[in-house]
Amino acid sequence: MKPDRSIPMLPLLLVAGVLATTACNRQASTTPTAGTQSPDAPAAEAVAQFDATLNLVNNNGAVHFDGIVGSEAARQSIEAALKGAFGRVSGELKVDRGARPAPWQQALPRFLESFTQPGAALSLEGRRIELHGHASEADRKALLARAELLYPGYAYTGLFQGIGEGATDDAASAVLAQVKPGTSGAPLVKALNEAVTQTPIRFEPGSARVAPDSLALLSKAAQVIQASGDGTRLQIAGPAADDPSLAQQRAEAIKVQLIVNGVSPAALETTAQAGSGEAAAFRLL
């Protein structure tokens, strides 16, 4: 049976929420040294302190955006590019003079032509481009090729990792690659647990946000779970932590990423893992 790849609305909203929390609204200010500026001198310019950001979520063609840029002209230009590329857009860019000029702005209209994957999410920050959400292997390769053409020398993170010329699979990916379609039950759970033991799912320090370099692993795990059949039901035990509530939240974060990548929400439950193990764990239900 062909797996259901429809994208639930809730996970996309969760992805959008995660992306929105990455943008910070910091206001830069300068204080002139006493005696160095006459009353008639122009006010000092704000000093750029952080990179401009743009976050996008493609919800079946309706694109939501947010971020921070350094000028009103940049805001208008970027929002015009978004409307020109997608038509159906919602969101708001904030203007903060502390944001540096966005190096990705000039090529943005051409890059947006390739951002057509329903369920995918992008973050652009300085010279870094991160892919989240749901994207097939072919779509990931196509979007990475476009990014490398328009933004050479940038860091490509999230679902961009593990693909492209010179990329190699890590130990976890090698384990999952050996799982044949239709594998279910104990053999499926064994493979999933071996994968996350070989390469533990990482989180940003002190938080339940999955680290960008673990997104590709969860995408591959989702493919294996989907291929196991409709009867598969799993419990995700969050990595053990000093705070049990954090372990539960991390289990929920793993569940969200699996759902975003096509796993049925009905197939997954979560719990906090007891003990001192650092890796997440999968169990049959």
CSV table of C-alpha atoms in Angstrom, one decimal:
chain,number,residue,atom,x,y,z
A,1,MET,CA,0.0,0.0,0.0
A,2,LYS,CA,1.3,3.4,-0.9
A,3,PRO,CA,2.0,5.4,2.3
A,4,ASP,CA,-0.1,8.5,3.0
A,5,ARG,CA,2.1,11.5,2.4
A,6,SER,CA,-0.5,14.2,3.1
A,7,ILE,CA,0.7,16.9,5.4
A,8,PRO,CA,-1.3,17.5,8.6
A,9,MET,CA,-2.1,21.1,9.4
A,10,LEU,CA,-1.0,20.9,13.0
A,11,PRO,CA,2.6,19.8,12.4
A,12,LEU,CA,3.0,22.6,9.9
A,13,LEU,CA,1.8,25.1,12.4
A,14,LEU,CA,4.2,23.7,15.0
A,15,VAL,CA,7.0,24.0,12.5
A,16,ALA,CA,6.0,27.6,11.8
A,17,GLY,CA,6.0,28.2,15.6
A,18,VAL,CA,9.4,26.7,16.0
A,19,LEU,CA,10.7,28.9,13.1
A,20,ALA,CA,9.1,32.0,14.6
A,21,THR,CA,10.8,31.5,17.9
A,22,THR,CA,14.2,31.6,16.2
A,23,ALA,CA,13.8,35.3,15.3
A,24,CYS,CA,14.8,37.8,18.0
A,25,ASN,CA,13.8,41.4,18.1
A,26,ARG,CA,16.9,43.1,19.3
A,27,GLN,CA,17.3,46.9,19.2
A,28,ALA,CA,20.8,48.3,18.7
A,29,SER,CA,21.7,51.7,20.1
A,30,THR,CA,24.8,53.8,20.4
A,31,THR,CA,25.7,56.4,23.0
A,32,PRO,CA,28.1,59.2,21.9
A,33,THR,CA,31.0,59.9,24.1
A,34,ALA,CA,30.6,63.2,26.0
A,35,GLY,CA,32.3,66.1,24.3
A,36,THR,CA,32.9,64.4,21.0
A,37,GLN,CA,29.7,65.5,19.1
A,38,SER,CA,28.4,69.1,18.7
A,39,PRO,CA,24.7,69.8,19.0
A,40,ASP,CA,24.4,70.3,15.3
A,41,ALA,CA,26.0,67.0,14.3
A,42,PRO,CA,23.8,64.2,12.8
A,43,ALA,CA,22.6,61.5,15.1
A,44,ALA,CA,24.9,58.4,15.2
A,45,GLU,CA,23.9,55.5,13.1
A,46,ALA,CA,22.8,52.3,14.8
A,47,VAL,CA,25.5,49.6,14.7
A,48,ALA,CA,24.6,46.4,13.0
A,49,GLN,CA,24.7,43.6,15.6
A,50,PHE,CA,23.0,40.5,14.1
A,51,ASP,CA,22.1,38.8,10.8
A,52,ALA,CA,18.9,39.5,9.0
A,53,THR,CA,16.5,36.5,9.0
A,54,LEU,CA,13.7,35.1,6.8
A,55,ASN,CA,11.6,32.1,7.8
A,56,LEU,CA,9.2,30.4,5.3
A,57,VAL,CA,6.7,27.5,5.6
A,58,ASN,CA,5.0,26.2,2.5
A,59,ASN,CA,1.6,24.9,3.5
A,60,ASN,CA,0.3,23.4,0.2
A,61,GLY,CA,1.2,26.5,-1.8
A,62,ALA,CA,0.1,29.0,0.8
A,63,VAL,CA,3.3,30.4,2.3
A,64,HIS,CA,3.7,31.9,5.7
A,65,PHE,CA,6.7,34.0,6.5
A,66,ASP,CA,8.4,36.0,9.3
A,67,GLY,CA,11.8,37.4,10.1
A,68,ILE,CA,13.8,40.6,10.8
A,69,VAL,CA,15.5,42.9,8.3
A,70,GLY,CA,17.5,46.1,8.7
A,71,SER,CA,15.4,48.6,6.6
A,72,GLU,CA,11.9,49.4,5.4
A,73,ALA,CA,13.2,49.2,1.8
A,74,ALA,CA,14.5,45.7,2.4
A,75,ARG,CA,11.2,44.7,4.0
A,76,GLN,CA,9.2,46.0,1.0
A,77,SER,CA,11.5,44.3,-1.5
A,78,ILE,CA,11.4,40.9,0.2
A,79,GLU,CA,7.7,40.9,0.7
A,80,ALA,CA,7.2,41.9,-3.0
A,81,ALA,CA,9.4,38.9,-4.0
A,82,LEU,CA,7.3,36.6,-1.8
A,83,LYS,CA,4.0,37.8,-3.3
A,84,GLY,CA,5.4,37.6,-6.8
A,85,ALA,CA,6.6,34.0,-6.3
A,86,PHE,CA,3.6,32.6,-4.4
A,87,GLY,CA,0.6,35.0,-4.5
A,88,ARG,CA,-0.9,33.5,-1.4
A,89,VAL,CA,1.3,34.7,1.5
A,90,SER,CA,0.8,35.7,5.1
A,91,GLY,CA,3.1,37.0,7.7
A,92,GLU,CA,5.2,40.0,8.6
A,93,LEU,CA,8.8,41.1,8.5
A,94,LYS,CA,10.0,43.3,11.4
A,95,VAL,CA,12.4,46.1,10.7
A,96,ASP,CA,15.3,46.6,13.2
A,97,ARG,CA,18.3,48.8,12.3
A,98,GLY,CA,20.5,46.4,14.2
A,99,ALA,CA,20.1,43.8,11.5
A,100,ARG,CA,22.9,43.6,8.9
A,101,PRO,CA,22.0,43.8,5.2
A,102,ALA,CA,20.7,40.4,4.0
A,103,PRO,CA,23.3,38.8,1.6
A,104,TRP,CA,20.6,36.5,0.3
A,105,GLN,CA,18.2,39.2,-0.7
A,106,GLN,CA,19.3,39.9,-4.3
A,107,ALA,CA,19.0,36.3,-5.5
A,108,LEU,CA,15.9,35.6,-3.4
A,109,PRO,CA,13.3,35.9,-6.3
A,110,ARG,CA,15.2,33.2,-8.3
A,111,PHE,CA,15.6,31.0,-5.3
A,112,LEU,CA,11.9,31.1,-4.4
A,113,GLU,CA,11.1,29.6,-7.8
A,114,SER,CA,12.4,26.3,-6.5
A,115,PHE,CA,10.7,26.4,-3.1
A,116,THR,CA,7.6,24.5,-4.2
A,117,GLN,CA,7.6,21.5,-1.8
A,118,PRO,CA,4.3,21.4,0.3
A,119,GLY,CA,5.2,20.9,3.9
A,120,ALA,CA,8.8,22.3,3.6
A,121,ALA,CA,10.2,25.1,5.6
A,122,LEU,CA,13.2,27.3,5.1
A,123,SER,CA,15.3,29.6,7.3
A,124,LEU,CA,17.7,32.1,5.8
A,125,GLU,CA,20.1,33.8,8.3
A,126,GLY,CA,23.3,35.6,7.2
A,127,ARG,CA,25.2,33.1,5.0
A,128,ARG,CA,23.2,30.0,6.3
A,129,ILE,CA,20.2,28.3,4.7
A,130,GLU,CA,18.4,25.6,6.7
A,131,LEU,CA,15.7,23.2,5.3
A,132,HIS,CA,13.1,21.8,7.7
A,133,GLY,CA,9.8,20.1,7.5
A,134,HIS,CA,8.9,17.6,4.8
A,135,ALA,CA,10.8,17.2,1.5
A,136,SER,CA,11.5,14.1,-0.6
A,137,GLU,CA,15.0,13.1,-1.3
A,138,ALA,CA,14.6,14.3,-4.9
A,139,ASP,CA,13.2,17.7,-3.8
A,140,ARG,CA,16.0,18.1,-1.3
A,141,LYS,CA,18.6,17.5,-4.0
A,142,ALA,CA,17.0,19.9,-6.4
A,143,LEU,CA,16.6,22.7,-3.8
A,144,LEU,CA,20.2,22.2,-2.6
A,145,ALA,CA,21.5,22.4,-6.2
A,146,ARG,CA,19.6,25.7,-6.6
A,147,ALA,CA,21.0,27.0,-3.4
A,148,GLU,CA,24.6,26.1,-4.3
A,149,LEU,CA,24.2,27.9,-7.7
A,150,LEU,CA,22.7,31.1,-6.2
A,151,TYR,CA,24.4,31.1,-2.8
A,152,PRO,CA,27.9,29.5,-3.3
A,153,GLY,CA,29.9,29.1,-0.1
A,154,TYR,CA,26.9,29.3,2.2
A,155,ALA,CA,26.3,26.7,5.1
A,156,TYR,CA,23.4,24.4,4.1
A,157,THR,CA,21.9,22.7,7.2
A,158,GLY,CA,18.9,20.8,8.4
A,159,LEU,CA,17.5,18.5,5.7
A,160,PHE,CA,20.2,19.7,3.3
A,161,GLN,CA,22.8,17.6,5.3
A,162,GLY,CA,23.6,14.2,4.0
A,163,ILE,CA,22.9,14.9,0.3
A,164,GLY,CA,24.8,16.4,-2.5
A,165,GLU,CA,28.2,15.8,-4.0
A,166,GLY,CA,30.7,14.3,-1.5
A,167,ALA,CA,28.1,13.7,1.1
A,168,THR,CA,28.3,10.4,3.0
A,169,ASP,CA,25.8,8.6,5.2
A,170,ASP,CA,26.5,8.4,8.9
A,171,ALA,CA,26.2,5.2,10.9
A,172,ALA,CA,22.5,5.8,11.6
A,173,SER,CA,21.7,6.3,8.0
A,174,ALA,CA,23.6,3.2,7.0
A,175,VAL,CA,21.5,1.2,9.5
A,176,LEU,CA,18.2,2.5,8.2
A,177,ALA,CA,19.2,2.0,4.6
A,178,GLN,CA,19.3,-1.8,5.3
A,179,VAL,CA,15.7,-1.9,6.4
A,180,LYS,CA,13.6,-3.5,3.7
A,181,PRO,CA,10.1,-2.1,2.9
A,182,GLY,CA,7.5,-4.0,4.9
A,183,THR,CA,9.7,-4.6,7.9
A,184,SER,CA,7.6,-4.2,11.0
A,185,GLY,CA,7.4,-5.3,14.6
A,186,ALA,CA,10.5,-6.2,16.6
A,187,PRO,CA,12.9,-6.0,13.6
A,188,LEU,CA,11.7,-2.4,12.9
A,189,VAL,CA,12.1,-1.3,16.5
A,190,LYS,CA,15.5,-2.9,16.7
A,191,ALA,CA,16.7,-1.0,13.6
A,192,LEU,CA,15.3,2.3,14.8
A,193,ASN,CA,16.9,1.9,18.2
A,194,GLU,CA,20.2,0.9,16.7
A,195,ALA,CA,20.2,4.0,14.4
A,196,VAL,CA,19.5,6.4,17.3
A,197,THR,CA,22.1,4.7,19.4
A,198,GLN,CA,24.7,5.0,16.7
A,199,THR,CA,23.9,8.6,16.1
A,200,PRO,CA,21.7,10.1,18.9
A,201,ILE,CA,19.1,12.6,18.0
A,202,ARG,CA,20.5,15.9,19.2
A,203,PHE,CA,18.7,18.9,20.6
A,204,GLU,CA,19.7,22.5,21.1
A,205,PRO,CA,21.2,23.0,24.6
A,206,GLY,CA,18.6,23.1,27.3
A,207,SER,CA,15.7,23.0,24.9
A,208,ALA,CA,13.3,20.6,23.1
A,209,ARG,CA,14.1,21.9,19.7
A,210,VAL,CA,15.7,19.2,17.5
A,211,ALA,CA,19.1,20.3,16.3
A,212,PRO,CA,19.4,21.0,12.5
A,213,ASP,CA,21.9,18.1,12.0
A,214,SER,CA,19.4,15.6,13.3
A,215,LEU,CA,16.5,16.5,11.0
A,216,ALA,CA,17.8,14.4,8.1
A,217,LEU,CA,18.0,11.3,10.4
A,218,LEU,CA,14.4,11.8,11.5
A,219,SER,CA,13.3,12.2,7.9
A,220,LYS,CA,14.9,8.8,7.0
A,221,ALA,CA,13.4,7.2,10.1
A,222,ALA,CA,10.0,8.5,9.0
A,223,GLN,CA,10.4,6.8,5.6
A,224,VAL,CA,11.2,3.5,7.3
A,225,ILE,CA,8.2,3.7,9.6
A,226,GLN,CA,5.9,4.6,6.7
A,227,ALA,CA,7.1,1.6,4.7
A,228,SER,CA,6.4,-0.8,7.6
A,229,GLY,CA,2.7,-0.8,6.9
A,230,ASP,CA,-0.5,0.8,8.4
A,231,GLY,CA,-0.6,-1.5,11.5
A,232,THR,CA,2.6,-0.1,13.0
A,233,ARG,CA,2.2,1.7,16.3
A,234,LEU,CA,5.2,3.0,18.2
A,235,GLN,CA,6.0,4.7,21.5
A,236,ILE,CA,8.8,7.3,21.5
A,237,ALA,CA,10.7,7.6,24.8
A,238,GLY,CA,12.4,11.0,25.1
A,239,PRO,CA,16.1,11.1,26.0
A,240,ALA,CA,16.6,10.9,29.7
A,241,ALA,CA,17.3,14.2,31.3
A,242,ASP,CA,17.6,15.8,34.7
A,243,ASP,CA,14.2,17.4,34.1
A,244,PRO,CA,11.5,14.7,33.3
A,245,SER,CA,9.3,17.4,31.6
A,246,LEU,CA,12.2,18.2,29.2
A,247,ALA,CA,12.5,14.5,28.3
A,248,GLN,CA,8.7,14.4,27.5
A,249,GLN,CA,9.0,17.6,25.5
A,250,ARG,CA,11.8,16.1,23.5
A,251,ALA,CA,9.8,13.0,22.8
A,252,GLU,CA,7.0,15.2,21.5
A,253,ALA,CA,9.5,17.1,19.3
A,254,ILE,CA,10.6,13.9,17.7
A,255,LYS,CA,7.0,12.9,17.2
A,256,VAL,CA,6.3,16.2,15.4
A,257,GLN,CA,9.2,15.8,13.1
A,258,LEU,CA,8.1,12.2,12.2
A,259,ILE,CA,4.5,13.4,11.5
A,260,VAL,CA,5.7,16.3,9.4
A,261,ASN,CA,7.6,13.8,7.3
A,262,GLY,CA,4.5,11.7,6.7
A,263,VAL,CA,4.0,9.3,9.6
A,264,SER,CA,0.4,9.1,10.8
A,265,PRO,CA,-0.2,10.8,14.2
A,266,ALA,CA,-2.2,7.7,15.3
A,267,ALA,CA,0.9,5.6,14.9
A,268,LEU,CA,2.9,7.4,17.6
A,269,GLU,CA,2.7,8.0,21.3
A,270,THR,CA,5.3,9.6,23.6
A,271,THR,CA,6.7,9.1,27.1
A,272,ALA,CA,9.7,10.4,29.1
A,273,GLN,CA,12.5,7.9,29.4
A,274,ALA,CA,13.7,6.9,32.8
A,275,GLY,CA,17.3,6.3,33.7
A,276,SER,CA,20.5,7.8,32.5
A,277,GLY,CA,20.5,6.9,28.8
A,278,GLU,CA,21.1,9.8,26.5
A,279,ALA,CA,19.5,8.4,23.3
A,280,ALA,CA,15.8,8.4,22.5
A,281,ALA,CA,14.2,4.9,22.3
A,282,PHE,CA,11.4,3.3,20.3
A,283,ARG,CA,9.0,0.7,21.6
A,284,LEU,CA,6.2,-1.3,20.1
A,285,LEU,CA,2.6,-0.6,21.2
